Amino acid sequence: GYYLREENIMVERNLLGQETSRKNTVKSKTILAVFPCRRETLMSTLMHELTHDYLAENFPAWSEAPLWVQEGLCQYAAALYCQRQKLTEQATMIANNPDGIYGNGYRYFADAFGDQGNWVSARRWLEQHQPQQMPAGAPEVSPAAAP
């Protein structure tokens, strides 16, 4: 899947060149998903990509976070969806993904919130942390250690 968000940013300045206001407007949002694929894969992918949109709308500062944080949160949301929909194979694939960004990112958040956690924990975490405080690389949490 792929998520693309285009925004216009209008900045107003006074005569001294100091910024007096800033307004972001969303120009377009696009989610692309490869199809045909299994329904479970499509639904998991769409949940992942919709989470990118949710983060952009509700936590715009996190667009500056390291990629593993953004992708890890999206994988976490997709895994929660899969677990609740009893898409066990998809949830297991997310949990065991060997990729350093997607897999380690997911495992970091599953370890922090619990793999049976809820989005309330993630939202609270986003409100209490700052993107610039996150390490550049995802801490390694092995698939076997993931909850």
Coordinates of N, CA, C and O in Angstrom, one line a residue, residues 15-135:
L15 N 5.8 43.2 8.1 CA 6.8 44.0 7.4 C 8.3 43.7 7.8 O 9.2 43.9 7.0
L16 N 8.5 43.1 9.0 CA 9.8 42.8 9.4 C 10.2 41.3 9.0 O 11.2 40.8 9.3
G17 N 9.3 40.7 8.3 CA 9.5 39.3 7.8 C 9.2 38.2 8.9 O 9.5 37.1 8.7
Q18 N 8.6 38.7 10.0 CA 8.3 37.7 11.1 C 7.0 37.0 10.8 O 6.0 37.6 10.3
E19 N 7.0 35.7 11.0 CA 5.8 34.9 10.7 C 4.7 35.4 11.7 O 4.9 35.4 12.9
T20 N 3.5 35.7 11.2 CA 2.4 36.1 12.0 C 1.3 35.0 12.1 O 0.5 34.9 13.0
S21 N 1.2 34.2 11.0 CA 0.3 33.1 11.1 C 0.7 32.0 10.0 O 1.4 32.3 9.1
R22 N 0.2 30.8 10.3 CA 0.5 29.7 9.4 C -0.8 28.9 9.3 O -1.5 28.6 10.3
K23 N -1.2 28.5 8.1 CA -2.4 27.7 7.9 C -2.1 26.6 6.9 O -1.6 26.9 5.8
N24 N -2.3 25.4 7.3 CA -2.2 24.2 6.5 C -3.5 23.8 5.9 O -4.5 23.8 6.7
T25 N -3.6 23.6 4.7 CA -4.8 23.1 4.0 C -4.4 21.8 3.3 O -3.4 21.8 2.6
V26 N -5.2 20.8 3.4 CA -5.0 19.6 2.7 C -5.4 19.7 1.3 O -6.6 20.1 1.0
K27 N -4.5 19.5 0.3 CA -4.8 19.6 -1.1 C -5.4 18.3 -1.6 O -6.4 18.3 -2.3
S28 N -4.8 17.2 -1.2 CA -5.3 15.9 -1.6 C -4.8 14.8 -0.7 O -3.8 14.9 -0.1
K29 N -5.5 13.6 -0.7 CA -5.1 12.4 0.0 C -5.4 11.3 -0.9 O -6.4 11.2 -1.5
T30 N -4.4 10.4 -1.0 CA -4.5 9.2 -1.8 C -4.0 8.0 -1.1 O -3.0 8.0 -0.5
I31 N -4.8 6.9 -1.2 CA -4.3 5.6 -0.7 C -4.4 4.7 -1.9 O -5.4 4.5 -2.5
L32 N -3.2 4.1 -2.1 CA -3.2 3.1 -3.2 C -2.9 1.7 -2.5 O -2.1 1.6 -1.6
A33 N -3.6 0.7 -3.0 CA -3.4 -0.7 -2.5 C -3.4 -1.6 -3.7 O -4.1 -1.4 -4.7
V34 N -2.4 -2.5 -3.7 CA -2.2 -3.4 -4.8 C -3.4 -4.4 -4.7 O -3.7 -5.0 -3.7
F35 N -4.0 -4.6 -5.9 CA -5.1 -5.6 -5.9 C -5.0 -6.3 -7.3 O -4.6 -5.7 -8.2
P36 N -5.2 -7.5 -7.5 CA -5.9 -8.4 -6.5 C -4.9 -9.0 -5.5 O -3.8 -9.3 -5.8
C37 N -5.4 -9.2 -4.3 CA -4.8 -9.9 -3.3 C -5.9 -10.5 -2.4 O -7.0 -10.2 -2.6
R38 N -5.4 -11.2 -1.4 CA -6.4 -11.8 -0.5 C -7.1 -10.7 0.3 O -6.5 -9.7 0.6
R39 N -8.4 -10.9 0.6 CA -9.2 -9.9 1.3 C -8.4 -9.5 2.6 O -8.4 -8.4 3.0
E40 N -7.9 -10.5 3.3 CA -7.2 -10.2 4.6 C -6.0 -9.3 4.4 O -5.8 -8.4 5.2
T41 N -5.3 -9.5 3.3 CA -4.1 -8.7 3.0 C -4.6 -7.3 2.7 O -4.0 -6.3 3.1
L42 N -5.6 -7.2 1.9 CA -6.2 -5.9 1.5 C -6.6 -5.1 2.7 O -6.3 -3.9 2.9
M43 N -7.4 -5.7 3.6 CA -7.9 -5.0 4.8 C -6.8 -4.6 5.7 O -6.8 -3.5 6.2
S44 N -5.8 -5.4 5.9 CA -4.7 -5.1 6.8 C -3.9 -3.9 6.2 O -3.5 -2.9 6.9
T45 N -3.7 -3.9 4.9 CA -3.0 -2.8 4.2 C -3.8 -1.5 4.3 O -3.2 -0.5 4.5
L46 N -5.1 -1.6 4.1 CA -5.9 -0.4 4.2 C -5.9 0.2 5.6 O -5.8 1.4 5.7
M47 N -6.0 -0.7 6.6 CA -5.9 -0.2 8.0 C -4.6 0.5 8.2 O -4.5 1.6 8.8
H48 N -3.5 -0.1 7.7 CA -2.2 0.5 7.8 C -2.1 1.9 7.2 O -1.7 2.9 7.8
E49 N -2.6 2.0 6.0 CA -2.6 3.3 5.2 C -3.5 4.3 5.8 O -3.2 5.5 5.9
L50 N -4.7 3.9 6.3 CA -5.6 4.8 6.9 C -5.0 5.4 8.2 O -5.3 6.5 8.6
T51 N -4.2 4.6 8.9 CA -3.5 5.0 10.1 C -2.5 6.2 9.8 O -2.4 7.1 10.6
H52 N -1.9 6.1 8.6 CA -1.0 7.2 8.2 C -1.9 8.5 8.1 O -1.5 9.6 8.6
D53 N -3.1 8.4 7.6 CA -4.0 9.5 7.5 C -4.4 10.0 8.9 O -4.4 11.2 9.1
Y54 N -4.8 9.1 9.7 CA -5.1 9.5 11.1 C -4.0 10.2 11.8 O -4.3 11.3 12.4
L55 N -2.8 9.7 11.7 CA -1.7 10.4 12.3 C -1.5 11.8 11.7 O -1.2 12.8 12.5
A56 N -1.6 11.9 10.4 CA -1.4 13.2 9.8 C -2.4 14.2 10.2 O -2.1 15.4 10.4
E57 N -3.6 13.8 10.4 CA -4.7 14.6 10.8 C -4.7 15.0 12.2 O -4.9 16.2 12.6
N58 N -4.3 14.1 13.1 CA -4.4 14.3 14.5 C -3.1 14.6 15.2 O -3.1 15.1 16.3
F59 N -2.0 14.2 14.6 CA -0.7 14.3 15.2 C 0.3 14.7 14.2 O 1.3 14.0 13.8
P60 N 0.1 15.9 13.5 CA 1.0 16.3 12.4 C 2.5 16.4 12.7 O 3.3 16.1 11.9
A61 N 2.8 16.7 14.0 CA 4.3 16.7 14.3 C 5.0 15.4 14.1 O 6.2 15.3 13.9
W62 N 4.2 14.3 14.2 CA 4.8 13.0 14.1 C 5.2 12.6 12.7 O 5.8 11.6 12.4
S63 N 4.8 13.5 11.7 CA 5.3 13.2 10.3 C 6.8 13.5 10.3 O 7.4 13.0 9.3
E64 N 7.4 14.1 11.3 CA 8.8 14.3 11.3 C 9.5 13.2 12.1 O 10.8 13.2 12.2
A65 N 8.8 12.3 12.6 CA 9.4 11.2 13.4 C 10.2 10.2 12.5 O 9.9 10.2 11.3
P66 N 11.1 9.5 13.0 CA 11.8 8.5 12.2 C 10.8 7.5 11.5 O 9.7 7.3 12.1
L67 N 11.2 7.1 10.4 CA 10.3 6.2 9.6 C 9.8 5.0 10.4 O 8.6 4.6 10.3
W68 N 10.7 4.4 11.2 CA 10.3 3.2 12.0 C 9.1 3.5 12.9 O 8.3 2.6 13.2
V69 N 9.1 4.7 13.4 CA 8.0 5.1 14.4 C 6.7 5.2 13.6 O 5.7 4.6 14.0
Q70 N 6.7 5.9 12.5 CA 5.5 6.0 11.7 C 5.0 4.7 11.2 O 3.8 4.4 11.3
E71 N 5.9 3.9 10.6 CA 5.5 2.6 10.1 C 5.1 1.6 11.2 O 4.2 0.8 11.1
G72 N 5.8 1.7 12.3 CA 5.6 0.8 13.4 C 4.2 1.1 14.0 O 3.4 0.1 14.3
L73 N 3.8 2.3 14.1 CA 2.5 2.7 14.6 C 1.4 2.2 13.7 O 0.3 1.7 14.1
C74 N 1.6 2.3 12.4 CA 0.7 1.9 11.4 C 0.6 0.3 11.4 O -0.6 -0.2 11.3
Q75 N 1.7 -0.3 11.6 CA 1.6 -1.8 11.6 C 0.9 -2.2 12.9 O 0.2 -3.2 12.9
Y76 N 1.1 -1.5 14.0 CA 0.5 -1.8 15.3 C -1.1 -1.7 15.1 O -1.8 -2.6 15.5
A77 N -1.5 -0.6 14.5 CA -3.0 -0.5 14.2 C -3.5 -1.6 13.3 O -4.6 -2.1 13.6
A78 N -2.7 -1.9 12.3 CA -3.2 -3.0 11.4 C -3.2 -4.3 12.1 O -4.2 -5.1 11.9
A79 N -2.3 -4.6 13.0 CA -2.3 -5.8 13.8 C -3.4 -5.9 14.7 O -4.1 -6.9 14.9
L80 N -3.8 -4.8 15.4 CA -4.9 -4.7 16.3 C -6.2 -5.1 15.5 O -7.1 -5.8 15.9
Y81 N -6.3 -4.5 14.3 CA -7.5 -4.8 13.4 C -7.5 -6.3 13.1 O -8.6 -6.9 13.2
C82 N -6.4 -6.8 12.7 CA -6.4 -8.2 12.3 C -6.7 -9.1 13.5 O -7.5 -10.1 13.3
Q83 N -6.2 -8.8 14.7 CA -6.6 -9.6 15.9 C -8.1 -9.5 16.2 O -8.7 -10.6 16.5
R84 N -8.6 -8.4 16.1 CA -10.1 -8.2 16.4 C -10.9 -8.9 15.3 O -12.1 -9.3 15.6
Q85 N -10.5 -8.9 14.1 CA -11.2 -9.6 13.0 C -10.9 -11.1 12.9 O -11.3 -11.7 11.9
K86 N -10.0 -11.5 13.8 CA -9.6 -12.9 13.8 C -8.8 -13.3 12.5 O -9.0 -14.4 12.0
L87 N -8.1 -12.4 12.0 CA -7.2 -12.6 10.8 C -5.8 -13.0 11.4 O -4.9 -12.3 11.3
T88 N -5.8 -14.2 11.9 CA -4.6 -14.6 12.7 C -3.4 -14.7 11.8 O -2.3 -14.3 12.3
E89 N -3.5 -15.2 10.6 CA -2.3 -15.3 9.7 C -1.7 -13.9 9.4 O -0.5 -13.7 9.5
Q90 N -2.6 -12.9 9.2 CA -2.1 -11.6 8.9 C -1.4 -11.0 10.1 O -0.4 -10.3 10.1
A91 N -2.0 -11.2 11.3 CA -1.5 -10.6 12.6 C -0.1 -11.3 12.8 O 0.9 -10.6 13.2
T92 N 0.0 -12.5 12.6 CA 1.3 -13.2 12.8 C 2.4 -12.7 11.8 O 3.5 -12.6 12.2
M93 N 2.0 -12.5 10.5 CA 2.9 -12.0 9.6 C 3.5 -10.6 10.0 O 4.6 -10.3 9.8
I94 N 2.6 -9.8 10.5 CA 3.0 -8.4 11.0 C 4.0 -8.6 12.2 O 5.1 -8.0 12.2
A95 N 3.6 -9.5 13.1 CA 4.4 -9.7 14.3 C 5.8 -10.2 14.0 O 6.8 -9.9 14.7
N96 N 5.9 -11.1 13.0 CA 7.2 -11.7 12.7 C 7.9 -11.1 11.5 O 8.9 -11.7 11.0
N97 N 7.5 -10.0 11.0 CA 8.1 -9.3 9.9 C 9.6 -9.0 10.3 O 9.9 -8.3 11.3
P98 N 10.6 -9.5 9.5 CA 12.0 -9.3 9.8 C 12.5 -7.9 9.5 O 13.6 -7.6 9.9
D99 N 11.7 -7.1 8.8 CA 12.2 -5.8 8.4 C 12.5 -4.9 9.6 O 11.7 -4.9 10.5
G100 N 13.6 -4.2 9.5 CA 14.1 -3.3 10.6 C 13.2 -2.1 10.8 O 13.2 -1.6 11.9
I101 N 12.4 -1.7 9.8 CA 11.5 -0.6 10.0 C 10.1 -1.0 10.4 O 9.6 -0.7 11.5
Y102 N 9.5 -1.9 9.6 CA 8.2 -2.3 9.8 C 8.1 -3.3 10.9 O 7.3 -3.2 11.8
G103 N 8.9 -4.3 10.9 CA 8.9 -5.3 11.9 C 9.3 -4.8 13.3 O 8.6 -5.0 14.3
N104 N 10.5 -4.2 13.4 CA 11.0 -3.7 14.6 C 10.1 -2.6 15.2 O 9.9 -2.5 16.4
G105 N 9.6 -1.8 14.2 CA 8.7 -0.7 14.6 C 7.5 -1.3 15.3 O 7.0 -0.8 16.4
Y106 N 6.9 -2.2 14.6 CA 5.7 -2.9 15.2 C 6.0 -3.5 16.6 O 5.3 -3.3 17.6
R107 N 7.1 -4.3 16.7 CA 7.4 -4.9 17.9 C 7.7 -4.0 19.1 O 7.4 -4.2 20.2
Y108 N 8.3 -2.8 18.7 CA 8.5 -1.8 19.7 C 7.2 -1.4 20.4 O 7.1 -1.3 21.6
F109 N 6.2 -1.1 19.5 CA 4.9 -0.6 20.1 C 4.1 -1.8 20.7 O 3.4 -1.6 21.7
A110 N 4.2 -3.0 20.1 CA 3.5 -4.1 20.7 C 4.1 -4.4 22.1 O 3.3 -4.7 23.0
D111 N 5.4 -4.2 22.2 CA 6.0 -4.4 23.5 C 5.6 -3.3 24.5 O 5.4 -3.6 25.7
A112 N 5.5 -2.1 24.0 CA 5.1 -1.0 24.9 C 3.7 -1.0 25.3 O 3.3 -0.7 26.4
F113 N 2.8 -1.4 24.4 CA 1.3 -1.3 24.6 C 0.7 -2.7 24.8 O -0.4 -2.8 25.2
G114 N 1.4 -3.8 24.4 CA 0.8 -5.1 24.5 C 0.2 -5.4 23.1 O -0.5 -4.5 22.5
D115 N 0.4 -6.6 22.7 CA -0.2 -6.9 21.3 C -1.7 -7.0 21.4 O -2.3 -7.1 20.3
Q116 N -2.3 -7.1 22.5 CA -3.7 -7.1 22.7 C -4.2 -5.8 23.2 O -5.2 -5.6 23.8
G117 N -3.3 -4.8 23.1 CA -3.6 -3.4 23.6 C -4.7 -2.8 22.8 O -5.5 -3.4 22.1
N118 N -4.8 -1.5 22.9 CA -5.8 -0.7 22.2 C -5.2 0.6 21.8 O -4.2 1.0 22.2
W119 N -6.0 1.2 20.9 CA -5.5 2.5 20.3 C -5.4 3.6 21.4 O -4.7 4.6 21.2
V120 N -6.2 3.5 22.4 CA -6.1 4.5 23.5 C -4.7 4.6 24.0 O -4.2 5.7 24.3
S121 N -4.0 3.5 24.2 CA -2.6 3.5 24.7 C -1.7 4.2 23.7 O -0.9 5.0 24.1
A122 N -1.9 3.9 22.5 CA -1.1 4.6 21.4 C -1.3 6.1 21.4 O -0.4 6.9 21.3
R123 N -2.6 6.5 21.5 CA -2.9 7.9 21.4 C -2.3 8.6 22.6 O -1.8 9.7 22.5
R124 N -2.4 8.0 23.8 CA -1.8 8.6 25.0 C -0.3 8.8 24.9 O 0.2 9.8 25.2
W125 N 0.3 7.7 24.3 CA 1.7 7.8 24.1 C 2.1 8.9 23.1 O 3.1 9.6 23.4
L126 N 1.4 9.0 22.1 CA 1.6 10.1 21.1 C 1.5 11.5 21.7 O 2.2 12.4 21.4
E127 N 0.5 11.6 22.6 CA 0.3 12.9 23.3 C 1.4 13.2 24.3 O 1.7 14.4 24.5
Q128 N 2.1 12.2 24.9 CA 3.1 12.4 25.9 C 4.5 12.4 25.4 O 5.4 12.7 26.2
H129 N 4.8 12.1 24.2 CA 6.1 12.0 23.7 C 6.3 13.0 22.5 O 5.3 13.5 22.0
Q130 N 7.5 13.3 22.2 CA 7.9 14.2 21.1 C 8.7 13.4 20.0 O 9.5 12.6 20.4
P131 N 8.4 13.7 18.8 CA 9.1 13.0 17.7 C 10.6 13.1 17.7 O 11.3 12.1 17.5
Q132 N 11.1 14.3 18.1 CA 12.5 14.5 18.1 C 13.2 13.7 19.2 O 14.4 13.6 19.3
Q133 N 12.5 13.2 20.2 CA 13.0 12.4 21.3 C 13.3 10.9 20.9 O 13.9 10.2 21.6
M134 N 12.8 10.5 19.7 CA 12.9 9.1 19.3 C 14.2 8.8 18.7 O 14.7 9.7 17.9
P135 N 14.8 7.7 18.9 CA 16.0 7.3 18.3 C 15.8 7.1 16.8 O 14.7 6.8 16.3

